Every structure is written in structure tokens, then in C-alpha cells.
XYZ file of C-alpha atoms in Angstrom:
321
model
C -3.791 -5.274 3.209
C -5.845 -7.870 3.008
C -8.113 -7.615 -0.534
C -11.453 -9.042 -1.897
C -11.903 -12.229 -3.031
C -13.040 -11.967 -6.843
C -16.153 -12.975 -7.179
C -17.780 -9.895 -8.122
C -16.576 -7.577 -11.287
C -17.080 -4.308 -10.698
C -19.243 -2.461 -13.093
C -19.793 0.559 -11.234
C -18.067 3.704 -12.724
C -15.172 5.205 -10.819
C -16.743 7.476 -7.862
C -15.009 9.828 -5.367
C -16.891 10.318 -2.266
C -15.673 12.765 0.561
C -16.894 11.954 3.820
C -16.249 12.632 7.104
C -15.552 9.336 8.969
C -15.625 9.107 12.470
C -15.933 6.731 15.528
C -14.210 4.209 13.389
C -14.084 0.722 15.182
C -10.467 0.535 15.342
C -8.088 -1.920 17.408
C -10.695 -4.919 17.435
C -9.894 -6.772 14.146
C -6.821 -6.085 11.902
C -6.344 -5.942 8.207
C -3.414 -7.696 6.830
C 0.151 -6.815 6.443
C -0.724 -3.095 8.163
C 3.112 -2.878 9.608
C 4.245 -3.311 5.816
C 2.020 0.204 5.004
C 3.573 1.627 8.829
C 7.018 0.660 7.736
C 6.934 2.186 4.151
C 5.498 5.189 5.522
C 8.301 5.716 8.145
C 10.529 5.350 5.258
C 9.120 7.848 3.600
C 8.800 10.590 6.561
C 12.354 9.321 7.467
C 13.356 10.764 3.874
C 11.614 13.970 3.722
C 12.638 15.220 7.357
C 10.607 17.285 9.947
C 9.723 20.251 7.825
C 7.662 18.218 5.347
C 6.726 16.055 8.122
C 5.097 18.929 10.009
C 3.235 19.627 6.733
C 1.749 15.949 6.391
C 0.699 15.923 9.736
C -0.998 19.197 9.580
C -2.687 18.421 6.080
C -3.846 14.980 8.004
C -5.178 15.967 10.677
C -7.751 18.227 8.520
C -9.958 15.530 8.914
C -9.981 14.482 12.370
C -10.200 11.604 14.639
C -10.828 10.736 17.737
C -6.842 10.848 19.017
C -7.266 7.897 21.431
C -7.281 5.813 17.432
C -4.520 7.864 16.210
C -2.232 8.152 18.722
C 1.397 8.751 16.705
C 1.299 9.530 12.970
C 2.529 6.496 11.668
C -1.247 4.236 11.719
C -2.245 6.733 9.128
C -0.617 4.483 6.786
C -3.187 2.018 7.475
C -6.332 4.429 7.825
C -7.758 3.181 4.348
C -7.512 -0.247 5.712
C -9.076 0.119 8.859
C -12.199 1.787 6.764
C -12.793 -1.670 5.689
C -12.744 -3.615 9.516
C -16.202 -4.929 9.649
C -17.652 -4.114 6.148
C -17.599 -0.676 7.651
C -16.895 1.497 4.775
C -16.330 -1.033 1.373
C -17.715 1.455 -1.315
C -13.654 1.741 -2.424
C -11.710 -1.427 -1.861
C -11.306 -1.230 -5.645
C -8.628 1.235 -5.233
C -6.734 -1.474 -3.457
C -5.580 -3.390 -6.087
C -4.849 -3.763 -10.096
C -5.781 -7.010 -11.657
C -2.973 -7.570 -14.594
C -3.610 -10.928 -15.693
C -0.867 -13.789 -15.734
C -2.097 -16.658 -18.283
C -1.128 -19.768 -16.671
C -2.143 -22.750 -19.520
C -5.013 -20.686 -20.541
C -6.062 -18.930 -23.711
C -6.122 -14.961 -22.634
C -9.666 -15.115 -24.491
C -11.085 -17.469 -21.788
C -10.568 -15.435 -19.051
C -12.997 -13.383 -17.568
C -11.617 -10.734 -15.631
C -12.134 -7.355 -16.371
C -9.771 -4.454 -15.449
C -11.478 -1.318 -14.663
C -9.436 1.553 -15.752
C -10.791 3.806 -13.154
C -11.154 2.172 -10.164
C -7.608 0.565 -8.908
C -4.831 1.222 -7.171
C -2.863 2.584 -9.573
C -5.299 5.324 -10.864
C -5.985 5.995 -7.660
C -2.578 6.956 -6.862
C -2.533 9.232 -10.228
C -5.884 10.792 -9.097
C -4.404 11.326 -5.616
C -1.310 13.272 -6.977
C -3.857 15.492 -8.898
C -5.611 16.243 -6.382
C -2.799 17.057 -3.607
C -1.289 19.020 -6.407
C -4.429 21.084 -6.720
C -4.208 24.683 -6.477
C -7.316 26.019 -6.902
C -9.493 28.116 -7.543
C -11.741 25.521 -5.742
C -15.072 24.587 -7.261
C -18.502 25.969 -5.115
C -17.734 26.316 -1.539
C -14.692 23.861 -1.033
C -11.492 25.083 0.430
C -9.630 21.828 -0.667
C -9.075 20.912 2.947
C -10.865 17.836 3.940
C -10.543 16.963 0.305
C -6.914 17.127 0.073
C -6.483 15.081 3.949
C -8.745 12.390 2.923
C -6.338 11.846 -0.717
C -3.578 12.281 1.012
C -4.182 9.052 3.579
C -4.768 7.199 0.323
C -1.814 7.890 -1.223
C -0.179 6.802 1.956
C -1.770 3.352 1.813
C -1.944 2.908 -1.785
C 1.674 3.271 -2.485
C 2.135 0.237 0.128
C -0.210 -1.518 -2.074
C 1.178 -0.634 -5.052
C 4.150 -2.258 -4.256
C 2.911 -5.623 -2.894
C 3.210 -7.817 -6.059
C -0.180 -9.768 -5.556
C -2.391 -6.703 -5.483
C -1.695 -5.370 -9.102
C -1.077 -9.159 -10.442
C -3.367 -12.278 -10.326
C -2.893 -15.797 -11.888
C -5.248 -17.033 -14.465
C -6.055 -20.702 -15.055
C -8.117 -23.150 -17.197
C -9.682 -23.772 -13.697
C -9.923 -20.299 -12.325
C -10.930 -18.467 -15.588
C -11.535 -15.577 -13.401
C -8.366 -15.947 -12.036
C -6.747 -16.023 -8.134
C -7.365 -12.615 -7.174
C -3.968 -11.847 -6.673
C -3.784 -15.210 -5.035
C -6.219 -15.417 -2.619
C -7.557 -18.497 -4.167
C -4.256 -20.141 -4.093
C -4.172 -22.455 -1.055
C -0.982 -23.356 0.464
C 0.426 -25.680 3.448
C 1.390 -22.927 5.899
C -0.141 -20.621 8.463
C -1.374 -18.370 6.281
C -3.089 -20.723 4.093
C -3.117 -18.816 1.068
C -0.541 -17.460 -0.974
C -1.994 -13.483 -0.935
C -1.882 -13.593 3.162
C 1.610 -15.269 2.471
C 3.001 -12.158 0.893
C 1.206 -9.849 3.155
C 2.960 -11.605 6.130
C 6.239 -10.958 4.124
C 6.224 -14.813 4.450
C 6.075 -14.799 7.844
C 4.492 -12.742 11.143
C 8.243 -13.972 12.470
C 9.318 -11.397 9.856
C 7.263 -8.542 10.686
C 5.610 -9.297 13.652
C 2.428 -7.650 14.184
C 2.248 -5.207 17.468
C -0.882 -4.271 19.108
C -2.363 -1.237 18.091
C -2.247 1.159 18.763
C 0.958 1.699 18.919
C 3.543 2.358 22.200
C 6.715 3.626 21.666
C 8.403 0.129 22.494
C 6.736 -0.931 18.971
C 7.097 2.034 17.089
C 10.940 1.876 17.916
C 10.583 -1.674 16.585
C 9.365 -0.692 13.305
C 11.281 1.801 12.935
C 14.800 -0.257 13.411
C 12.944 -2.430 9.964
C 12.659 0.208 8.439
C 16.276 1.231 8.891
C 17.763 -1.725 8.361
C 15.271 -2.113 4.997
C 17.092 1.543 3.921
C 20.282 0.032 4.976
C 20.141 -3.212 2.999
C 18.402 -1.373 -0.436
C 19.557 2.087 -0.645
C 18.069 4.622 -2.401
C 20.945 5.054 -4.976
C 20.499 1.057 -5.683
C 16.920 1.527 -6.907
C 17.791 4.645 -9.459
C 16.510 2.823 -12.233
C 13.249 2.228 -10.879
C 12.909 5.915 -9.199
C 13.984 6.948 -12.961
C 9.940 5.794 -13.559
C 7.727 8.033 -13.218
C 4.262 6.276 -15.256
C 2.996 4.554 -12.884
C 1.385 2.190 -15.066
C 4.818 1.347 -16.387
C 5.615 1.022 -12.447
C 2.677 -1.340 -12.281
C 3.892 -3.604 -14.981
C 7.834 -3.851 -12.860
C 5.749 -5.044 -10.086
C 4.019 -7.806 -12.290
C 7.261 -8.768 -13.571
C 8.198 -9.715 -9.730
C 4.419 -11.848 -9.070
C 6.042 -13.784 -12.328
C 9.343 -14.744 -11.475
C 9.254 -14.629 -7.802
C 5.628 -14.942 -6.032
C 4.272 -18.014 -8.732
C 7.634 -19.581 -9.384
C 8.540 -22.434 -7.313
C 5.191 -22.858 -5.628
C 2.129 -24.789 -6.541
C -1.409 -24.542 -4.849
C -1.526 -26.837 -1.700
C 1.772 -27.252 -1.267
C 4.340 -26.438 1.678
C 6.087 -23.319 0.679
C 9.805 -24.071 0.870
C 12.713 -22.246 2.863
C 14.087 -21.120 -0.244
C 10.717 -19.652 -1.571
C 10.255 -17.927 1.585
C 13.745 -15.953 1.676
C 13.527 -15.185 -2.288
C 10.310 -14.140 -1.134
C 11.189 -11.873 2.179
C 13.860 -10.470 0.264
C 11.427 -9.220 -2.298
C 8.979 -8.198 0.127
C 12.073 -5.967 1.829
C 13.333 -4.365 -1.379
C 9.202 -3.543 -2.216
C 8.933 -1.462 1.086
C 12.098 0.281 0.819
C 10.996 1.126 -3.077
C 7.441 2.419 -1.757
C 8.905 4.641 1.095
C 11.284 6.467 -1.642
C 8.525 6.733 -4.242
C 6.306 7.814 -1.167
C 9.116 10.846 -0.564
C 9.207 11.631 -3.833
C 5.510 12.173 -3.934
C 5.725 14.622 -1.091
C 8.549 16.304 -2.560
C 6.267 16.710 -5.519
C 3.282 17.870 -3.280
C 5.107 19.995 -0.394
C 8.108 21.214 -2.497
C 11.274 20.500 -1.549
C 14.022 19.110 -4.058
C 15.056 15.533 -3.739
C 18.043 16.585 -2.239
C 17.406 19.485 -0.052
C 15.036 16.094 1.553
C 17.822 14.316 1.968
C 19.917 16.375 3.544
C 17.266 17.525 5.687
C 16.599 13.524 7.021
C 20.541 13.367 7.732
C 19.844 15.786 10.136
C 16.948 14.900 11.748
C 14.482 12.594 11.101
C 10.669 12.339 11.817
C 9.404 11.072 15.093
């Protein structure tokens, strides 16, 4: 997930459009870290189990594609991304990203970032819920369908953003008064060249690697053995305190906390990053996804109804496929 490099502030006001998008010109570039959104999602559906499953799929596919783009269910996660492939469809990569400022050496009253309240990731998510939560009576002529599919691949992707570190922090310096944007302007000594790809790459493509799209079965299974052994390695009854928070502004500010004492500790701009950065770093990166794909259940516990436990026996069971 790949975001903008901050030149620009944004000035417009927040704006919801609901469009039809199709032909999209999918498969020919990527965004960044898409099997980190595919993995959190099949967390997620993993969770909830078929019955809610069924009802994602359905609500989804209320705005349709061409099915030779969207194959399986799981590159929904990374819909909102591949919007973007080509300057295609820009009007909303605000809602990618939250800009909470770290002050590196600088006074806080040099800096020149603004933070929208409307128009990032984090409202976006709120605004999401609200709308998938909707139960009418719908305004004019709507019947909440298309409206409801289009949110709902949001919140898919946006919850994967919300819980990469660098796109709700960025690092502000007496040299970047405008700060890194989420450290895109923070070169490094590695493949990925900057530190914001870094973390999207969970460090490395060795890591995660990146299948082509779309997706066979062989690579599905692939991802989905992560995203097992992610569950495996952070359980959902390890994370209780931060499933206990339900703001998520205040879930925001836990994620900042990790972009200062993991992503710009022990690094500085050009240098290599070291082994040790990289597994404090993948570890992180891990326990992020597996905390997305539970807050990801929740949500859909919250939108399809279904107690957090009737979900969870349910996934025993069966899970989605």
C-alpha cells in the first residue's frame, strides 16, 4: 500500500463519491505490500466462518467486476489499491493514511503538516462502519446497495492500512519540516530504498513474497499457510488488550507508539538496515496483520451480527475458502 509522497496538503473538504468502476487495469503494475491487505483479510474471513463469509461476498459483489480481475474473494482486500494503478482513480488516496507527527529535533511549531480530520484512514474506517451499519430509511432513490459494497471494500483495505505503522505516523525534522510522509522520504541502503516500501515489504519480499495476480490456488494456499501461522504465533486471546479498544483514534495513537520505538529506532536515513532491525521489524509487521484480521472480524461481527463467539466457533468448524 504504497502512499503519496507529501508534497501537497490537502485542502479539499472530505468528499464521498459513489461510482461505479469498471474495466479497471488490473494485473499490469502492483501497489505495495497488497499480500499484507490479502493476508489480513483471510484472517479475518478465517474468523468469522462461511455464514458471514457468504454475506461479504454477496454484499461485494453488489458492485461488480469483470470476474476474469476478481477471480477468488481474497484481491478484494486490495481493490482500493488497485483504484490507484496508473493515476486511475486518485480523488481518495487520503483515506490511506493518518499523518501523526513524530518531532525528531524540531520545534512542533515549525512543522508544516496539516492533519485533515476528515479525510484519513482512520475516519474513513469510522465513516465506513456508519455506513455498513446503516439501516435505512435510505435517502431519495438509494437502496444502500452499491453504497454499502463500495464501503465495505474500504474497510477491507483500510484496516490493513490502519495497522501498518508508517501510514498513520510520519517523522518530522529540522530538514523535512513537512516531514517523511510516513517515511517515504527516508532513504535507506536496501532493495527497497526507502524506509515506507521497507515496512510494506514486511522488510523483505523473502518474507511475503509477492505472487502473480491474480491469484491460483497454489498462491492462495500460500497465503493462507501466513496467515495461519501469523494466528498461530499471535493469538487472538494475546492481543485482548488491544481488541479491549474500540476508539479508533486511540487505536491510531498504539500504532504510533510502534513507528516510535520500532520503525525509527535503530535506523538512520541512508544507512544499511541491520539483521536485527529487520526481525524486530518482521515481527512487528506479523503481530500488525494478525491484529487487523481480528479487528477486521470484529467489524463484521458488528455489521453481519454474529457474537464474537458464536464466530469463533463457527471458524473451528469450517473456515472460508
Amino acid at each position: 500500500y504504497q502512499r503519496r509522497v507529501h508534497g501537497d496538503q490537502y485542502s479539499m473538504k472530505y468528499s464521498c463519491c459513489f461510482a461505479i468502476l469498471f474495466a479497471l487495469l488490473l494485473h499490469t503494475s502492483y501497489q505495495w505490500s497488497w499480500p499484507e491487505h490479502v493476508i489480513t483479510y483471510m484472517i479475518a474471513r478465517n474468523e468469522v466462518g462461511p455464514s458471514i463469509c457468504a454475506k461479504i461476498d454477496e454484499m461485494i459483489k453488489m458492485m461488480p467486476e469483470h470476474e476474469i480481475n476478481y477471480p477468488n474473494p481474497y484481491e478484494y482486500a486490495i481493490w482500493a489499491d488497485d483504484l490507484k494503478i496508473k493515476n486511475f482513480y486518485k480523488l481518495l488516496d487520503g483515506w490511506h493514511f493518518y499523518d501523526q507527527p513524530i518531532y525528531d529535533g524540531i520545534d512542533p511549531s515549525k512543522v508544516t503538516l496539516v492533519l485533515d480530520p476528515q479525510f484519513n484512514v482512520v475516519h474513513t474506517v469510522i465513516e465506513a462502519m456508519r455506513t455498513l451499519k446503516f439501516k435505512g430509511p435510505y435517502p431519495y432513490h438509494f437502496d444502500g446497495h452499491m453504497e454499502k459494497s463500495y464501503m465495505l471494500r474500504f474497510l477491507i483495505h483500510m484496516v490493513g492500512d490502519q495497522h501498518q505503522p508508517l501510514h498513520v505516523a510520519t517523522r518530522c525534522t529540522p530538514k523535512l519540516p513537512e516531514c517523511d510522509a510516513g517515511g517515504n522520504k527516508f532513504p535507506i541502503s536496501d532493495p527497497a530504498k526507502e524506509l515506507h516500501a521497507l515496512w510494506d515489504w514486511a522488510m523483505s519480499k523473502k518474507n511475503v513474497d509477492f505472487k502473480k495476480r491474480p491469484l491460483d490456488q497454489s498462491s492462495i494456499d500460500y497465503y493462507e499457510n501466513l496467515a495461519r501461522e501469523y494466528v498461530k504465533e499471535f493469538p487472538r486471546s494475546s492481543m485482548s488488550e488491544e481488541l479491549s479498544i474500540k476508539d479508533q483514534w486511540e487505536q491510531a495513537k498504539k500504532t504510533l507508539e510502534i513507528a516510535k520505538k520500532v520503525v525509527y529506532t535503530g535506523i538512520k536515513e541512508n544507512d544499511k538496515p541491520s539483521e536485527e532491525y529487520k526481525k524486530k521489524g518482521y515481527t512487528a509487521c506479523r503481530r500488525q496483520m494478525a491484529l487487523g484480521g481480528y479487528r477486521l472480524a470484529d467489524y463484521f461481527r458488528e455489521i453481519f451480527g454474529s457474537s464474537t463467539e458464536n464466530m469463533l466457533r463457527e471458524s473451528q468448524q469450517q473456515s472460508c475458502q
